PDB file of C-alpha atoms in Angstrom:
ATOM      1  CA  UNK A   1     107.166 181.988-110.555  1.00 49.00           C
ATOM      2  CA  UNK A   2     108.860 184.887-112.058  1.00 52.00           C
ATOM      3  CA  UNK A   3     112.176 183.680-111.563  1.00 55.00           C
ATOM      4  CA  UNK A   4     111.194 180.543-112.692  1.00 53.00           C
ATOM      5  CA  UNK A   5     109.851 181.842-116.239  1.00 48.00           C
ATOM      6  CA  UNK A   6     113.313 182.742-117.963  1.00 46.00           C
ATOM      7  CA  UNK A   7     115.281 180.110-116.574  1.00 46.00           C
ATOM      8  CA  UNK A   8     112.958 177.761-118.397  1.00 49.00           C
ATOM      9  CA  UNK A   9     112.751 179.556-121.752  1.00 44.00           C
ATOM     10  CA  UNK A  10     116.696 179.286-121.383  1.00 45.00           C
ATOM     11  CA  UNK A  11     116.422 175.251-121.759  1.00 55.00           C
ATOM     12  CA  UNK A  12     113.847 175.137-124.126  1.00 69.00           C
ATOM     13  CA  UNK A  13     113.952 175.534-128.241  1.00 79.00           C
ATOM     14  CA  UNK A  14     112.138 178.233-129.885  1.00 82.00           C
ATOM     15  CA  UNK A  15     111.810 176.521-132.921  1.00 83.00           C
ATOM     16  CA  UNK A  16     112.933 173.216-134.255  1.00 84.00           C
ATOM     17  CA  UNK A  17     114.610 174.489-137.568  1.00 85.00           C
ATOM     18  CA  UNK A  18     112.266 172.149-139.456  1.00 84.00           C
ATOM     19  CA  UNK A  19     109.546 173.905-142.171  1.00 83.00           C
ATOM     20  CA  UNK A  20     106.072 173.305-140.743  1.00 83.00           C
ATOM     21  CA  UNK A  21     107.290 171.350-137.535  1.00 85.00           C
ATOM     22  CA  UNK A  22     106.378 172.971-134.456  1.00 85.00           C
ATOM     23  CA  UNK A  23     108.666 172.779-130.990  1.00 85.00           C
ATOM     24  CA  UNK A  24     106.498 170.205-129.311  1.00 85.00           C
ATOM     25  CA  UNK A  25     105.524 171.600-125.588  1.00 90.00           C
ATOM     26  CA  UNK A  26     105.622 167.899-123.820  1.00 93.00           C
ATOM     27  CA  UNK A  27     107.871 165.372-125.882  1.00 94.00           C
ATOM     28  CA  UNK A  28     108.591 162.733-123.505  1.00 96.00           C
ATOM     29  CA  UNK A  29     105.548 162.245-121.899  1.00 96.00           C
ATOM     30  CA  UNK A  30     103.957 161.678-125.790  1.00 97.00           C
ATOM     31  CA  UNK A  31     106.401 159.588-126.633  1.00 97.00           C
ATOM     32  CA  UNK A  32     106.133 157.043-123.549  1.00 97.00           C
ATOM     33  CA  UNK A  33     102.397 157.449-124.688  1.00 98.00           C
ATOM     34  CA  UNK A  34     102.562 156.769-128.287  1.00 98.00           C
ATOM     35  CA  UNK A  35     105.159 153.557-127.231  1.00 98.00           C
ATOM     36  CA  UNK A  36     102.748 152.033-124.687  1.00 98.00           C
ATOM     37  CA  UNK A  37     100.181 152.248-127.388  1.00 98.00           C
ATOM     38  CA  UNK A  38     102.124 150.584-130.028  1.00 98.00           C
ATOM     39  CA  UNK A  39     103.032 148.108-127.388  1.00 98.00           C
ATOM     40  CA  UNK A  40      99.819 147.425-127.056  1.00 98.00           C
ATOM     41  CA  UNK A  41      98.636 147.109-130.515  1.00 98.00           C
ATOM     42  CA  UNK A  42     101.291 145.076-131.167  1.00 98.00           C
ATOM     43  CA  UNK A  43      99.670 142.146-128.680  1.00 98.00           C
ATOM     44  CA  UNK A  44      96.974 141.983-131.938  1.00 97.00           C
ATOM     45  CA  UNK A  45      99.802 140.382-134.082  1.00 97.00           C
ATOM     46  CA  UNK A  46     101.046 137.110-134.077  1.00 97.00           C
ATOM     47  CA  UNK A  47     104.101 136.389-131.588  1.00 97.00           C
ATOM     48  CA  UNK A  48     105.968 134.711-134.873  1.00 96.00           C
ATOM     49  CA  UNK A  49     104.925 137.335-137.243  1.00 96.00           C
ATOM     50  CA  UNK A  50     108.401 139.579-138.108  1.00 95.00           C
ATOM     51  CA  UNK A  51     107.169 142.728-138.245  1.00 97.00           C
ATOM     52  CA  UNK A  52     105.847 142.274-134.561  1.00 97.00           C
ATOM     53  CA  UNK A  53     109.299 141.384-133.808  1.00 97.00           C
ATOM     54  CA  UNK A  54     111.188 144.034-135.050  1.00 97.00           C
ATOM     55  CA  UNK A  55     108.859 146.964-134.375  1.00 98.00           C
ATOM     56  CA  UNK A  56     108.869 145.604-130.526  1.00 98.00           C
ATOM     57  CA  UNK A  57     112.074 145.480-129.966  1.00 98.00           C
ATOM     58  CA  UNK A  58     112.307 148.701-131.371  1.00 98.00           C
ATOM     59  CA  UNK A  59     109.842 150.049-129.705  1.00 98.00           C
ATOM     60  CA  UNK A  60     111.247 148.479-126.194  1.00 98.00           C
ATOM     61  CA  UNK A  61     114.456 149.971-126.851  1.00 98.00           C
ATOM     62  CA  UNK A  62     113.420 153.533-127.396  1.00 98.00           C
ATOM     63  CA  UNK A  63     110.970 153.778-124.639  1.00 98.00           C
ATOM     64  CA  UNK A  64     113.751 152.397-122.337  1.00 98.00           C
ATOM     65  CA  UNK A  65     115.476 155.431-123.727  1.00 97.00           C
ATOM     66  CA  UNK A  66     113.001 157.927-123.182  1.00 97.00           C
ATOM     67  CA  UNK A  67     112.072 156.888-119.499  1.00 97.00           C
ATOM     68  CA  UNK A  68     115.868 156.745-118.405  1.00 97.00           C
ATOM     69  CA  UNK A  69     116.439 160.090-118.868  1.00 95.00           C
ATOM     70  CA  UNK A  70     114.174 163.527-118.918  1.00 94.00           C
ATOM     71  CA  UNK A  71     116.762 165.629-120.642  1.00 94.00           C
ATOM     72  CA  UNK A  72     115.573 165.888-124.638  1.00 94.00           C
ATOM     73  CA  UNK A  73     119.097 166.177-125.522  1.00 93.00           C
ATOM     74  CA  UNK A  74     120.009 163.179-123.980  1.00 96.00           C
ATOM     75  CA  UNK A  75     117.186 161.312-125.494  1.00 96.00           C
ATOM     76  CA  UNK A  76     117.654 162.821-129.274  1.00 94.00           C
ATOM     77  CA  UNK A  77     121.020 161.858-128.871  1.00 96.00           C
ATOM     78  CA  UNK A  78     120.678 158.169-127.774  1.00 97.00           C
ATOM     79  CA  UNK A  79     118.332 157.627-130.109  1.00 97.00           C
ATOM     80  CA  UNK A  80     120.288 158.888-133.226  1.00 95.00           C
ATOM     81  CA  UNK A  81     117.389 159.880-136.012  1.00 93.00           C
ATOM     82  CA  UNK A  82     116.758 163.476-135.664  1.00 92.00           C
ATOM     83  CA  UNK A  83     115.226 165.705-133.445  1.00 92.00           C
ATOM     84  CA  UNK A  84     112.289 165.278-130.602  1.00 93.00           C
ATOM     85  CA  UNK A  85     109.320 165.820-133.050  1.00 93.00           C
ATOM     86  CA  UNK A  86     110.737 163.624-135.492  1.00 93.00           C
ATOM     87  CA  UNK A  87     110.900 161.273-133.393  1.00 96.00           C
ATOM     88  CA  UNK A  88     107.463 161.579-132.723  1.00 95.00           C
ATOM     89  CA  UNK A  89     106.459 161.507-135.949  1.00 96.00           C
ATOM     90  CA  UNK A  90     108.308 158.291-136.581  1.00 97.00           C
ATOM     91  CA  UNK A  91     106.262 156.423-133.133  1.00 98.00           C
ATOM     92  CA  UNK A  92     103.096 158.037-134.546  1.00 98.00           C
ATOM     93  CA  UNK A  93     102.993 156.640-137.959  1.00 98.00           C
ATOM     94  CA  UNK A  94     104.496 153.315-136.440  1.00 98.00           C
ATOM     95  CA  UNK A  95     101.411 153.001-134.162  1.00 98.00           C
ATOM     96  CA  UNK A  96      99.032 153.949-137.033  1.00 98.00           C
ATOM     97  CA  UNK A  97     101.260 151.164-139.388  1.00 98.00           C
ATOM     98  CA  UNK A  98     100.582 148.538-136.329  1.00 98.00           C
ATOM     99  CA  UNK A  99      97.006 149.183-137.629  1.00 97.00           C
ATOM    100  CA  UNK A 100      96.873 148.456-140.977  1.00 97.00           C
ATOM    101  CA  UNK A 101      99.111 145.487-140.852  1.00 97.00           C
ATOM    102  CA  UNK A 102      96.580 144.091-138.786  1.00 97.00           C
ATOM    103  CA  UNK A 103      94.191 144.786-140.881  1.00 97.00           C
ATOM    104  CA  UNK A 104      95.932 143.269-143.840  1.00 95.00           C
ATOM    105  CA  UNK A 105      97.444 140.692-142.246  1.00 95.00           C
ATOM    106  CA  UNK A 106     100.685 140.071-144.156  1.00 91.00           C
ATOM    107  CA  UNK A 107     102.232 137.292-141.956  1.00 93.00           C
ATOM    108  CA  UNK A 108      99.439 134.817-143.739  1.00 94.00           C
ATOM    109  CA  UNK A 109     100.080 132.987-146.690  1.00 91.00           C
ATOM    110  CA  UNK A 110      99.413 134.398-150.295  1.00 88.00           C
ATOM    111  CA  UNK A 111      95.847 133.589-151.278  1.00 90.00           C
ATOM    112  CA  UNK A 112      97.954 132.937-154.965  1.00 91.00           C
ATOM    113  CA  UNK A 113     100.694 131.223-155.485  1.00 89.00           C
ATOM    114  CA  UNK A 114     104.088 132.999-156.361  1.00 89.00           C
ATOM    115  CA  UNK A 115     104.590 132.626-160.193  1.00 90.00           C
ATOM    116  CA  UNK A 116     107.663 130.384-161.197  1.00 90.00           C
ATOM    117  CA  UNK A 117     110.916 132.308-161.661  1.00 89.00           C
ATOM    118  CA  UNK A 118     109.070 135.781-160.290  1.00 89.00           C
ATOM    119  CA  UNK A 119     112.112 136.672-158.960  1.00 87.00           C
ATOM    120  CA  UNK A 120     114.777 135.250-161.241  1.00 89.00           C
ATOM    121  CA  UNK A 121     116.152 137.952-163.376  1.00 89.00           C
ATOM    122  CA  UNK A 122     117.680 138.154-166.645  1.00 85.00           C
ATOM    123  CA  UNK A 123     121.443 137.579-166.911  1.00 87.00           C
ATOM    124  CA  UNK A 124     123.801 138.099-170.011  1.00 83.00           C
ATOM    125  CA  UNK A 125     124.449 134.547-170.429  1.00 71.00           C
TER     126      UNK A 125
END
């Protein structure tokens, strides 16, 4: 176990760089977590609703990502947005925006409709 020790404080960050943003100790295995639970919210929605479409396929794409690979580097990499814990940020306010969609339901019609010419916009002529 002593051996062990340094060789794994060799591979892992001391600090992310970021003000306030903490190395986080287990990234991949909260990530797969935080996916499978947006994954599951996401069965709430409507099939035909967009937002369920994009953030799905999203969300497919990067967990496919993080369990092809258990290097971090790898993973920040392939993903492209930042480091680990940003990316964790990003799946946890994703999975807490899978919430309150659902809760207001945009993909149903407007209770009013849209004004005439809302969005035509003034032109020089």
């Amino acid at each position: 176990m002593l051996f062990s020790r340094p060789l794994f404080q060799a591979v892992t960050k001391a600090t992310t760089g970021l003000a306030g943003v903490a190395v986080h100790q287990t990234p991949r295995p909260h990530l797969i977590q935080t996916y499978n639970n947006t994954l599951e919210a996401l069965t709430r929605l409507p099939a035909s609703a967009v937002y369920r479409q994009s953030v799905e396929s999203m969300t497919k794409h990067r967990l496919a990502i993080v369990e092809s690979t258990e290097n971090v580097a790898e993973i920040e990499q392939q993903i492209g947005v930042g480091q680990i814990e940003e990316v964790i940020f990003q799946a946890e306010d994703e999975f807490k925006l899978v919430g309150k969609m659902e809760e207001w339901k945009a993909w149903e019609p407007l209770e009013v409709p849209i004004p005439a010419n809302q969005w035509k916009y003034p032109t020089k002529e």
